[in-house]
PDB file of C-alpha atoms in Angstrom:
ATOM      1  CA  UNK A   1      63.503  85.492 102.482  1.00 90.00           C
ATOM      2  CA  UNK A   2      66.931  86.561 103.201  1.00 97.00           C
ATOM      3  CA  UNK A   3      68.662  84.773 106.291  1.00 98.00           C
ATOM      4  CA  UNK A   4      72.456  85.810 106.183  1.00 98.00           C
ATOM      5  CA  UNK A   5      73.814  89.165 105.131  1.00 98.00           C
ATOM      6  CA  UNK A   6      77.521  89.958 104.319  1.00 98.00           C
ATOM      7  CA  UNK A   7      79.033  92.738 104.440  1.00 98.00           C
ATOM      8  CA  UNK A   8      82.018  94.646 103.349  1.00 97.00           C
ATOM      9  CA  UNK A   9      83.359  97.428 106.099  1.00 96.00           C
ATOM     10  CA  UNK A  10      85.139  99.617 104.690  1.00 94.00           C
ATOM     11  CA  UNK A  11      83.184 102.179 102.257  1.00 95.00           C
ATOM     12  CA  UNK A  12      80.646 100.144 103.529  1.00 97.00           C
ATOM     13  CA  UNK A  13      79.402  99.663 106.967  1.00 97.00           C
ATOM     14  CA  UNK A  14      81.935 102.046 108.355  1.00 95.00           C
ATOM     15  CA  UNK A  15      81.530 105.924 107.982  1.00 93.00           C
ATOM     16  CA  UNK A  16      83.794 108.264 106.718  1.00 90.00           C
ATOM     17  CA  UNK A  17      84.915 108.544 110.520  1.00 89.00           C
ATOM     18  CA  UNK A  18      85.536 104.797 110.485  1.00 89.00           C
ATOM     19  CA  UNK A  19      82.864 103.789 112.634  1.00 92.00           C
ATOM     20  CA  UNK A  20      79.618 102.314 112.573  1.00 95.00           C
ATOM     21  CA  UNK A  21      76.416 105.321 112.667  1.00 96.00           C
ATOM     22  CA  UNK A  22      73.357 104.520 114.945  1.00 96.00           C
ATOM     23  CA  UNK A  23      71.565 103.980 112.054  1.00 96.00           C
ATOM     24  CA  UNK A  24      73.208 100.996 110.191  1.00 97.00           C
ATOM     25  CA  UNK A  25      73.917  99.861 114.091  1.00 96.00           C
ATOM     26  CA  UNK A  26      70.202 100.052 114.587  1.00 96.00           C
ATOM     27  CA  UNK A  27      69.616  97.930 111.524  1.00 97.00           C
ATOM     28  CA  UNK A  28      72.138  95.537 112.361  1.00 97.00           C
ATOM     29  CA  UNK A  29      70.411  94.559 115.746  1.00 96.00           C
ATOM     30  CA  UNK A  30      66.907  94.766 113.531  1.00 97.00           C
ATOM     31  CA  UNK A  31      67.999  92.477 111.633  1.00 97.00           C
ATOM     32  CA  UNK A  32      69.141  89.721 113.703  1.00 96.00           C
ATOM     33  CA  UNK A  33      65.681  90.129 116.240  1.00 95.00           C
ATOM     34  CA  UNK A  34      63.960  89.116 113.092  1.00 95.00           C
ATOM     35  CA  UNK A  35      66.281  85.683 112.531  1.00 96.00           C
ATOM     36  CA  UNK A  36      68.991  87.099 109.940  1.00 98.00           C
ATOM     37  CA  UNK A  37      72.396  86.389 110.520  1.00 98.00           C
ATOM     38  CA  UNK A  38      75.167  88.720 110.144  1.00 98.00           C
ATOM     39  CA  UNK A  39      78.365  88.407 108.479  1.00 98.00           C
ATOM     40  CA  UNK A  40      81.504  90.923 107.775  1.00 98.00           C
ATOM     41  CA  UNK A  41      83.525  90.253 104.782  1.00 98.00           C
ATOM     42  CA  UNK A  42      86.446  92.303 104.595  1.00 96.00           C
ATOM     43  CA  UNK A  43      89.943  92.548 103.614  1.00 94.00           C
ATOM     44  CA  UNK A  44      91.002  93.433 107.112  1.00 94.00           C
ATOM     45  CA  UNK A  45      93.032  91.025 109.229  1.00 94.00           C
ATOM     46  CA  UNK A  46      90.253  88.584 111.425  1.00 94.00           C
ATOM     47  CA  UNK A  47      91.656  90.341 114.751  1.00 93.00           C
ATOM     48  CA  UNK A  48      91.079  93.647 112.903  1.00 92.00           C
ATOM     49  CA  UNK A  49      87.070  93.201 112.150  1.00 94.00           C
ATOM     50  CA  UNK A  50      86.986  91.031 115.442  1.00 93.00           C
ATOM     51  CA  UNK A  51      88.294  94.364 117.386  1.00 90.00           C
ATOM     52  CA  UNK A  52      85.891  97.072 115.466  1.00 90.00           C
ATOM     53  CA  UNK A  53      82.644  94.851 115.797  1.00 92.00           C
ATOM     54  CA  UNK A  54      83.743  93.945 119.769  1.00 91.00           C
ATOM     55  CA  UNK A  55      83.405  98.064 120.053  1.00 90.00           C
ATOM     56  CA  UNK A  56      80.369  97.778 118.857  1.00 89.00           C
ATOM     57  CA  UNK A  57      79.260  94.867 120.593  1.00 89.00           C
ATOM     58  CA  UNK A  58      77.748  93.170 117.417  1.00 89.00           C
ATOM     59  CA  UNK A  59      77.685  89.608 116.974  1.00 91.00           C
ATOM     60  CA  UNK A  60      78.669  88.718 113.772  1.00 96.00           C
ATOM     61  CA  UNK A  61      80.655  86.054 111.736  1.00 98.00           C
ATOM     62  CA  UNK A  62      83.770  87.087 110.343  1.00 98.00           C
ATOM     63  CA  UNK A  63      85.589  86.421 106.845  1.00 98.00           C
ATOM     64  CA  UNK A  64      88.515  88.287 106.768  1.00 97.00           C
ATOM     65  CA  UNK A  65      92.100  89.018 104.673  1.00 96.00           C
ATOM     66  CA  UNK A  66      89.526  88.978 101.681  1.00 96.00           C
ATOM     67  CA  UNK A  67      88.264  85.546 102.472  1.00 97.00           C
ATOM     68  CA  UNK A  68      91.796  83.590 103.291  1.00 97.00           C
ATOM     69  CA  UNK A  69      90.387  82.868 106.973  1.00 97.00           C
ATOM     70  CA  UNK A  70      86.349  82.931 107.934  1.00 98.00           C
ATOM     71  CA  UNK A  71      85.811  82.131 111.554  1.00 97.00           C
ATOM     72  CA  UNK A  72      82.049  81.745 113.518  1.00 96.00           C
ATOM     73  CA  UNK A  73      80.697  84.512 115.884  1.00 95.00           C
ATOM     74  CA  UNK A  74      82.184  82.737 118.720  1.00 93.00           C
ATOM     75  CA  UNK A  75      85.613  82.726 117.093  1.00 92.00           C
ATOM     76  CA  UNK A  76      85.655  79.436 115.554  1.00 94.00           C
ATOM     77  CA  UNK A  77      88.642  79.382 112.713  1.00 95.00           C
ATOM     78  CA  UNK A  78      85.687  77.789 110.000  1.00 97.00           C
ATOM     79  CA  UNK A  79      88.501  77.502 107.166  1.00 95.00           C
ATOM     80  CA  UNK A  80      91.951  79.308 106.300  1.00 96.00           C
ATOM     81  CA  UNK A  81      94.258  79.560 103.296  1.00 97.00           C
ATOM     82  CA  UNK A  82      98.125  80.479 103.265  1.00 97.00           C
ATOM     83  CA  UNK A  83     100.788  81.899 101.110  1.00 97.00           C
ATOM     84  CA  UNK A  84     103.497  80.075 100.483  1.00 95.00           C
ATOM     85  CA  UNK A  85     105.942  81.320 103.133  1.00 93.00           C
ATOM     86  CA  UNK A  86     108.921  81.261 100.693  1.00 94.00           C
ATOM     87  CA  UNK A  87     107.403  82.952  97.884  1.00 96.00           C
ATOM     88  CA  UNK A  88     105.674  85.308 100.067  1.00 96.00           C
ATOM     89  CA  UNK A  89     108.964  85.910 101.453  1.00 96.00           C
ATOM     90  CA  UNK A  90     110.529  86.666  97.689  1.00 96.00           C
ATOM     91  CA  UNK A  91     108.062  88.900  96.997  1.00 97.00           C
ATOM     92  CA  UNK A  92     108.140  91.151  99.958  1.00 96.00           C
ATOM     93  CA  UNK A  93     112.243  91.037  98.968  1.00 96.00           C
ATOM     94  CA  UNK A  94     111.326  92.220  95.671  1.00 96.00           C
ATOM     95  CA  UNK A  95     108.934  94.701  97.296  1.00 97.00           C
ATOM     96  CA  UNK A  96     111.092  96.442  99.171  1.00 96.00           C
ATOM     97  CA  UNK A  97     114.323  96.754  97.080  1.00 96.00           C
ATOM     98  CA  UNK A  98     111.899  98.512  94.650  1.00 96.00           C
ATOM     99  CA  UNK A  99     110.581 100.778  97.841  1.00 96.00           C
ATOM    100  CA  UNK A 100     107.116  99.636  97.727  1.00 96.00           C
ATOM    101  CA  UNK A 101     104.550 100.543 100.670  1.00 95.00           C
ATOM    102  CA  UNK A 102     102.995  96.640 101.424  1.00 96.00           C
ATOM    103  CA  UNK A 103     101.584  95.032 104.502  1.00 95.00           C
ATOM    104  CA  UNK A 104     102.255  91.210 105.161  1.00 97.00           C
ATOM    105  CA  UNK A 105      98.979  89.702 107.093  1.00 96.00           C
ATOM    106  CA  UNK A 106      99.655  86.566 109.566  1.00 95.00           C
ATOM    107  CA  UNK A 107      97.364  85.459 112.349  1.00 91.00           C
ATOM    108  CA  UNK A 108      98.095  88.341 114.930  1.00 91.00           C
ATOM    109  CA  UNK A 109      99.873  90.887 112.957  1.00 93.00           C
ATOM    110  CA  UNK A 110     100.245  92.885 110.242  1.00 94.00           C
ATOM    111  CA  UNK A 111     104.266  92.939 109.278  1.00 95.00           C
ATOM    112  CA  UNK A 112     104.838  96.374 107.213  1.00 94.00           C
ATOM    113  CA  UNK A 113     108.882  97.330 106.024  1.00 95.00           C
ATOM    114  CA  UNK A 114     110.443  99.833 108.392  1.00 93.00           C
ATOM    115  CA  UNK A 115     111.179 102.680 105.698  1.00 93.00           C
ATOM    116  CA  UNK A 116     107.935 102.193 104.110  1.00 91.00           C
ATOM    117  CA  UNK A 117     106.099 105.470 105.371  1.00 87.00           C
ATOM    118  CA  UNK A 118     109.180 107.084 104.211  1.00 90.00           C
ATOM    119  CA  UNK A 119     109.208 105.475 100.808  1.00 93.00           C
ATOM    120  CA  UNK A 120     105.191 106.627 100.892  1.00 89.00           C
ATOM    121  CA  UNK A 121     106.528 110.412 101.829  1.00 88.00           C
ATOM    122  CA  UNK A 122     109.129 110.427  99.047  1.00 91.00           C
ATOM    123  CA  UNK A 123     106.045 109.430  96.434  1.00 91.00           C
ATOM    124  CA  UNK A 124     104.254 112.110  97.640  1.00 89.00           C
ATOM    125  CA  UNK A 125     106.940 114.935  97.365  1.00 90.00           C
ATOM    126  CA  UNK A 126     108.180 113.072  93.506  1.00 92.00           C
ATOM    127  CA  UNK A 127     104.489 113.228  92.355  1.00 91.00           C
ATOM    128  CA  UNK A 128     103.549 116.799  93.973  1.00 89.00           C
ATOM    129  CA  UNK A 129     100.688 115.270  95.838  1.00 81.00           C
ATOM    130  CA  UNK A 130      99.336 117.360  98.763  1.00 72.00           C
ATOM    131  CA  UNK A 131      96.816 114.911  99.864  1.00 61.00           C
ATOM    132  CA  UNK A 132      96.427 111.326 101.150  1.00 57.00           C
ATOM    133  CA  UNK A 133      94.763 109.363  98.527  1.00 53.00           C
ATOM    134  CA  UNK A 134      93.261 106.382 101.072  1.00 48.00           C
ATOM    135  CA  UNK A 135      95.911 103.964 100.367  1.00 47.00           C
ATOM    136  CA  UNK A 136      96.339 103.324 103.573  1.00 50.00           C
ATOM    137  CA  UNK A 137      98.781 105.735 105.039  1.00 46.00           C
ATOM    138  CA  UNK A 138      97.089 106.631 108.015  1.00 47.00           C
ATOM    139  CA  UNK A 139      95.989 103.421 108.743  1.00 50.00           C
ATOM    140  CA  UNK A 140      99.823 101.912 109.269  1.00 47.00           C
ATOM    141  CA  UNK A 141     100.793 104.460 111.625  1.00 46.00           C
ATOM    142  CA  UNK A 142      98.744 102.409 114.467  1.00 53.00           C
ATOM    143  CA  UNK A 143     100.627 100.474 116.467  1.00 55.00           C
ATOM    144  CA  UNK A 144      98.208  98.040 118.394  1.00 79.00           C
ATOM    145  CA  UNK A 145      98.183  95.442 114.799  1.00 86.00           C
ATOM    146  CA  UNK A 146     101.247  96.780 112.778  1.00 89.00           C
ATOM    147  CA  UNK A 147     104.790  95.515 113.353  1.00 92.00           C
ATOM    148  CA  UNK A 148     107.944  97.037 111.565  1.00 92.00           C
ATOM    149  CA  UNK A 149     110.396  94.744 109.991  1.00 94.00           C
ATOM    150  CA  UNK A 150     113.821  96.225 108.868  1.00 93.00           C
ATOM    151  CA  UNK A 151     115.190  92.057 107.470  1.00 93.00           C
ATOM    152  CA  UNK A 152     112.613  89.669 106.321  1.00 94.00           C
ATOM    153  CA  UNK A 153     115.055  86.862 106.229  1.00 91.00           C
ATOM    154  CA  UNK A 154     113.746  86.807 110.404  1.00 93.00           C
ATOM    155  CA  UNK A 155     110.661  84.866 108.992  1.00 93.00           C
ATOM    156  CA  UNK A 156     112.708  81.794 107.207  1.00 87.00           C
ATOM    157  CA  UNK A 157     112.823  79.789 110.783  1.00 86.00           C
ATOM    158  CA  UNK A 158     109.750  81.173 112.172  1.00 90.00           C
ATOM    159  CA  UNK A 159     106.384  79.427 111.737  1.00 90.00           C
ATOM    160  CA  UNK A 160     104.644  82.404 110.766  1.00 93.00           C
ATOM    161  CA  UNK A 161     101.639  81.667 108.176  1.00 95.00           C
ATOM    162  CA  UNK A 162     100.855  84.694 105.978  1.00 97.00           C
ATOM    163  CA  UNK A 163      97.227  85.718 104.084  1.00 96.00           C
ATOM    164  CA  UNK A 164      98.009  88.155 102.316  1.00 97.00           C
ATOM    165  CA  UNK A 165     100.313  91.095 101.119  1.00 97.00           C
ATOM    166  CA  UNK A 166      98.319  94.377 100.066  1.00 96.00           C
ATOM    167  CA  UNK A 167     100.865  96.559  98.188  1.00 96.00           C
ATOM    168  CA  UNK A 168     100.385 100.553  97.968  1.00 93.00           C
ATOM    169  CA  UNK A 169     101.475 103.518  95.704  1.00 93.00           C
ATOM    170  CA  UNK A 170     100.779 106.659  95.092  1.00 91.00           C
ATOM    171  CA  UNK A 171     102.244 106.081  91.536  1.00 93.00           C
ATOM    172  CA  UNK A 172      99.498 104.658  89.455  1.00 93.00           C
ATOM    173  CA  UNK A 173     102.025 103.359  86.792  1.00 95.00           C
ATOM    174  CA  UNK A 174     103.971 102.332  89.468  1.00 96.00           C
ATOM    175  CA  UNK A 175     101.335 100.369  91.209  1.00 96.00           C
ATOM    176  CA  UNK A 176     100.660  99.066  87.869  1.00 96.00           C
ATOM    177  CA  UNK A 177     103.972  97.892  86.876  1.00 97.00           C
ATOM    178  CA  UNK A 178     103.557  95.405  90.264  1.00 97.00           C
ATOM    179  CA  UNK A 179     100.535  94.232  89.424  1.00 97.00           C
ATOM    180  CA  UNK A 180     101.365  92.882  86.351  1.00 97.00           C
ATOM    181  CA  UNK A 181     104.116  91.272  87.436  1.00 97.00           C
ATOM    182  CA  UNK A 182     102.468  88.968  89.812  1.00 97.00           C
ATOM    183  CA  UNK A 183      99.454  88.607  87.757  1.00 97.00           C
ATOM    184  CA  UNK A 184     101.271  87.440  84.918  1.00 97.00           C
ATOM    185  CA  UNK A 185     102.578  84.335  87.142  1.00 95.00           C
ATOM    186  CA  UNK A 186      98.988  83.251  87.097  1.00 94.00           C
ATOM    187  CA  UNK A 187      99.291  81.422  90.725  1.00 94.00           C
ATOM    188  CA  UNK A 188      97.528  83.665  93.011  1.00 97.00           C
ATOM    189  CA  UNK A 189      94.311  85.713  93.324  1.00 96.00           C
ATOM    190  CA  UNK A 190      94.616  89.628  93.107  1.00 96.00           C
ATOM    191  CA  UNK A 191      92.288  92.062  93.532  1.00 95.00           C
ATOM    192  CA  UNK A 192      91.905  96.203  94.278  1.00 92.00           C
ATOM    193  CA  UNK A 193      90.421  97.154  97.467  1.00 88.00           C
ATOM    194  CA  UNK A 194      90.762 100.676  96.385  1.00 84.00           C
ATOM    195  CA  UNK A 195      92.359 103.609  95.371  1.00 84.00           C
ATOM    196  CA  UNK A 196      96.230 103.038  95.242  1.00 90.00           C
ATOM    197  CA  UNK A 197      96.365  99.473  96.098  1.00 93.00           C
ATOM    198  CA  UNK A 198      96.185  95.553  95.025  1.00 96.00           C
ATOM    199  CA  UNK A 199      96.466  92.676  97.270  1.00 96.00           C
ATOM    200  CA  UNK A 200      98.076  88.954  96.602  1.00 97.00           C
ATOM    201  CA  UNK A 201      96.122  86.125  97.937  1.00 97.00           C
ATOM    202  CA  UNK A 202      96.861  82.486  97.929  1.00 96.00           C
ATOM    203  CA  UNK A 203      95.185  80.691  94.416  1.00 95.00           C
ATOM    204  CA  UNK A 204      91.321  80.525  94.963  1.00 93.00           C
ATOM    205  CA  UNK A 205      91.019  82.718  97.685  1.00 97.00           C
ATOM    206  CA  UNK A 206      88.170  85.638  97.559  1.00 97.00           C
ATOM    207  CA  UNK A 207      85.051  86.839  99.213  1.00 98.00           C
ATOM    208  CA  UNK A 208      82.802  84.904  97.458  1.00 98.00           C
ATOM    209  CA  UNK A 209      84.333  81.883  98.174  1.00 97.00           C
ATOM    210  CA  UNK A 210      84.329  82.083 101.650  1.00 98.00           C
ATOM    211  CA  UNK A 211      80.835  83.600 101.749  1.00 98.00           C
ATOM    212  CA  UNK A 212      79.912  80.073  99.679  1.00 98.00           C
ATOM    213  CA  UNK A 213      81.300  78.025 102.655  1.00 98.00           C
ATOM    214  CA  UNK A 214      79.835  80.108 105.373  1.00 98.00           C
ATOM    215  CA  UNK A 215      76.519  79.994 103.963  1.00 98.00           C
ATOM    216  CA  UNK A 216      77.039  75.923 103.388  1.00 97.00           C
ATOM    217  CA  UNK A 217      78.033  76.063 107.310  1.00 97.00           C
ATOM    218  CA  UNK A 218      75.344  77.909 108.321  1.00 98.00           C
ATOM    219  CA  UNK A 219      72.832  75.637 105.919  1.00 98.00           C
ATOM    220  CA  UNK A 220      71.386  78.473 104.763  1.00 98.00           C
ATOM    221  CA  UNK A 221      70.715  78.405 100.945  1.00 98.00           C
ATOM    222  CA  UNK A 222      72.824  80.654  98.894  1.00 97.00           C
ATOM    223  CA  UNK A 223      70.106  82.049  97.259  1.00 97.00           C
ATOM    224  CA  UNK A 224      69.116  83.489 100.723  1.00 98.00           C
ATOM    225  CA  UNK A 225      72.021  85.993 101.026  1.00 98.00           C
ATOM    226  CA  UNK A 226      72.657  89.492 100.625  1.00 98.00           C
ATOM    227  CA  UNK A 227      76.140  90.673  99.694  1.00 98.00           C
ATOM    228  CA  UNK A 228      76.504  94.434  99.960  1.00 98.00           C
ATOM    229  CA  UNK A 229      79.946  95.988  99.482  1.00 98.00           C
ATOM    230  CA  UNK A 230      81.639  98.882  97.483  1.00 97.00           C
ATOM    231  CA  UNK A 231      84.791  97.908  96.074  1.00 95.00           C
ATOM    232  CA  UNK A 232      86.063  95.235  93.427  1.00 95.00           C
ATOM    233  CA  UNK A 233      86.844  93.013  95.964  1.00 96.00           C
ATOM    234  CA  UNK A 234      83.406  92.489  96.966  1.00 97.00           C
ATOM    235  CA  UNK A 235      82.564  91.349  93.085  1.00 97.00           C
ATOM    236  CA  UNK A 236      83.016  87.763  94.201  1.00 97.00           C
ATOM    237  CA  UNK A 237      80.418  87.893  96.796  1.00 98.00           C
ATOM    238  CA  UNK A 238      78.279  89.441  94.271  1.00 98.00           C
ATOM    239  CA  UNK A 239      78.852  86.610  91.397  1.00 98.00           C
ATOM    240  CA  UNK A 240      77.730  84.372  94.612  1.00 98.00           C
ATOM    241  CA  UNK A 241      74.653  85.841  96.442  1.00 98.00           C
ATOM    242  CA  UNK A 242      71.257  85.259  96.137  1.00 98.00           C
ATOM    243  CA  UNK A 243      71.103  89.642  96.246  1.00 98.00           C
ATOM    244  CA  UNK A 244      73.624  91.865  95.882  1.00 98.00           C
ATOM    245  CA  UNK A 245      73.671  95.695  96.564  1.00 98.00           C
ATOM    246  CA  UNK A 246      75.967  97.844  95.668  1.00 98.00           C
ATOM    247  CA  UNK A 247      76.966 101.093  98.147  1.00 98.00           C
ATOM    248  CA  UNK A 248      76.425 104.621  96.446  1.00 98.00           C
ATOM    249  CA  UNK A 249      79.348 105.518  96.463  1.00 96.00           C
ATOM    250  CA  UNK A 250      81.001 102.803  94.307  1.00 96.00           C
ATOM    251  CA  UNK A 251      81.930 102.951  91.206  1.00 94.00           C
ATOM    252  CA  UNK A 252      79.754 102.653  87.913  1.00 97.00           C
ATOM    253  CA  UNK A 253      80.862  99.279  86.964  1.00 96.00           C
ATOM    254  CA  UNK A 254      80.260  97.847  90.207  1.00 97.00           C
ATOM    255  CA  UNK A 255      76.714  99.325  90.713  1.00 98.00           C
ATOM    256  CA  UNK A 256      75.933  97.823  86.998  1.00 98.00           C
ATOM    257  CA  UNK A 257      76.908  93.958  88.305  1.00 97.00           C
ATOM    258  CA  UNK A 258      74.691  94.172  91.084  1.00 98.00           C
ATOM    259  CA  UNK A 259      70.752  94.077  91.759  1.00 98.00           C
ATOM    260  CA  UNK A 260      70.268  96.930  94.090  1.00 97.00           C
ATOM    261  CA  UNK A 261      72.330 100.345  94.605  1.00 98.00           C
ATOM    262  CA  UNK A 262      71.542 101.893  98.378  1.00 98.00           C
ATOM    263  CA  UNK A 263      72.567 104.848  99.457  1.00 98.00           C
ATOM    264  CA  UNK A 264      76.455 106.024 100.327  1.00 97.00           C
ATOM    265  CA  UNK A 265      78.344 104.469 103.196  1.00 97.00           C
ATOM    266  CA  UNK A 266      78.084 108.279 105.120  1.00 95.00           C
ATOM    267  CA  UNK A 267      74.292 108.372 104.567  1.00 97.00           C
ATOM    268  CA  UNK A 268      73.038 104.687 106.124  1.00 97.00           C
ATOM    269  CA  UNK A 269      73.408 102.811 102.685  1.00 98.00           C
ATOM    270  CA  UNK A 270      73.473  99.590 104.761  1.00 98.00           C
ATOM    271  CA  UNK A 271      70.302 100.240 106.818  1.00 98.00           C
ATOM    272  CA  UNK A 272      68.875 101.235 103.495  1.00 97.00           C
ATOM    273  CA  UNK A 273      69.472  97.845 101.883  1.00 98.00           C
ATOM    274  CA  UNK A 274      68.680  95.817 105.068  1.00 98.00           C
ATOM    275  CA  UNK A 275      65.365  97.603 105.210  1.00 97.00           C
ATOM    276  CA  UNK A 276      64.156  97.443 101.616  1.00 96.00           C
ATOM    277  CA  UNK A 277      64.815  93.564 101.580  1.00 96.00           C
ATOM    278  CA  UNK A 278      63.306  92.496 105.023  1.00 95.00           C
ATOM    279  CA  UNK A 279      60.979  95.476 105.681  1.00 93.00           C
ATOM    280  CA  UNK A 280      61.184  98.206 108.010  1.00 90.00           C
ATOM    281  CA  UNK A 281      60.376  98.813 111.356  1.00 89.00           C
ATOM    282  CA  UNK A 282      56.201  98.572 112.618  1.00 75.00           C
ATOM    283  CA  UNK A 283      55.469 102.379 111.667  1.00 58.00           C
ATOM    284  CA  UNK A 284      58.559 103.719 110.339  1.00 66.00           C
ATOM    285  CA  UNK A 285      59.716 103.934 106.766  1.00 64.00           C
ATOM    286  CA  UNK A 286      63.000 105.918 105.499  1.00 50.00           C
TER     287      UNK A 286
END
C-alpha cells in the first residue's frame, strides 16, 4: 500500500496554464482522506512550491531546488545543502562574461544577471527563432522571487547561501559547451529539467535523495512511495521509489525506466496514477 507520493510540478502536476486542474486537485485531497501523504519535488525554489500549493490550499511537504532543501508541511527546514559561495560566485562570473541566461537560487530569492533577457533576445534574433522554447523566459520576467544583479562581487561579504544555478540557452551547442565544462570538474550534480537548460547542484544533491530522507522522516518504508514526474530530473526519485510513473508527455527514455506511464500533465495524468494505485472513488472509475 502506498503511503507517500512525490511529485514533480512542472510537466507534471501543473497544466499547461501553470496551475493545478480540479481533477488532479480532487485527487490530491482523495488521497490524503484515505491516509497518503503528499509530497512536491521540484526544482523550484522552496518559497516558489510553498507559494503555488498555498493557492491551492494543499498541504503538502516540500523538496525543492531539485532536492538541496526539503522542509515538512508546516515549514520545517528537514535538511539543506549549499554551493560553495566562492565557486558559485566564479561560475556565475564565467556565466555572464560568456552572456549566459542563469538563475542563482538562495533562501528567498532567485538572483538572475541584469542583461540576461537581453542576452536571451539576442539568441533568439542570431538563431532565427520565432518562438519561446520553455527555457524559462517568461518565467524571469516576474518580479515577486527574481532579483537583478548588474556586479556579483555584492555577494563576497554577504551571507547569502546558494542551491543552485540553472543555466539557459537557446543555443543547443551552446548550452552544451557549458555543460561540459562543469561536468568535467566532477564536483557537483547536474541535471536537465528541460528543454534549453541544465542546473549545478552541490555534490550529492538530487530528488531521490531527498525523497530517501523524507520517507526515513516520515517512517514510511521506501518501498511505499510513488514518484511521478516527467523530466530527467525526476530519474533519481525513480531509481528510489517503491513505484514510479512516468507523465505522458515525457520522453521515451524516461517512460522506459519507470513502472507505470499515466496520462499527459494537460489531461489529469496525476489523478490517473493516484487512482490506479490506491483505487478510485466508491462508484466512479476514469
Amino acid at each position: 500500500m502506498i503511503k507517500l507520493i512525490a511529485m514533480d510540478m512542472d510537466g507534471t502536476l501543473l497544466n499547461k496554464h501553470r496551475g493545478i486542474s480540479w481533477g488532479n486537485l480532487r485527487a490530491l485531497r482523495y488521497a490524503r482522506s484515505k491516509g497518503v501523504t503528499l509530497a512536491i519535488a521540484s526544482g523550484r525554489a522552496f518559497f516558489d512550491i510553498e507559494s503555488k500549493m498555498t493557492e491551492f490550499d494543499m498541504e503538502t511537504h516540500l523538496i525543492g531546488a531539485n532536492g538541496a532543501t526539503i522542509h515538512s508541511s508546516d515549514g520545517k527546514l528537514l535538511g539543506a545543502d549549499f554551493l560553495n559561495r566562492d565557486e558559485a560566485l566564479e561560475i556565475v562570473k564565467e556565466l555572464a562574461e560568456q552572456h549566459y541566461y542563469f538563475g542563482v537560487y538562495s533562501e528567498h530569492h532567485i538572483y538572475v544577471p541584469e542583461e540576461g533577457t537581453t542576452w536571451l533576445r539576442e539568441e533568439l534574433k542570431r538563431l532565427g527563432i520565432h518562438e519561446d522554447r520553455s527555457v524559462g523566459f517568461q518565467e524571469a520576467t516576474r518580479a515577486d522571487f527574481y532579483r537583478f544583479v548588474e556586479d556579483w562581487d555584492i555577494f563576497k561579504n554577504r551571507s547569502t547561501e546558494f542551491s543552485k544555478i540553472i543555466i539557459f540557452s537557446y543555443d543547443d551547442e551552446k548550452l552544451k559547451k557549458a555543460r561540459d565544462v562543469y561536468e568535467a570538474k566532477h564536483k557537483y550534480s547536474i541535471v536537465s529539467s528541460g528543454t534549453g537548460n541544465f542546473e549545478i547542484m552541490p555534490p550529492n544533491v538530487s530528488k531521490g535523495n531527498a525523497l530517501d530522507h523524507l520517507a526515513h522522516y516520515l517512517n514510511i518504508p521506501i518501498d511505499q512511495v510513488m514518484a511521478i514526474g516527467d523530466n530527467y530530473n525526476d530519474l533519481s526519485m525513480f531509481e528510489v521509489a517503491g513505484v514510479s510513473v512516468a507523465m505522458g508527455n515525457a520522453h521515451d527514455d524516461i517512460k522506459a525506466v519507470c513502472d507505470r506511464v499515466t496520462k499527459n500533465y494537460d489531461e489529469d495524468g496525476v489523478a490517473h496514477a493516484i487512482y490506479e494505485e490506491i483505487g478510485y472513488p466508491d462508484g466512479e472509475r476514469a
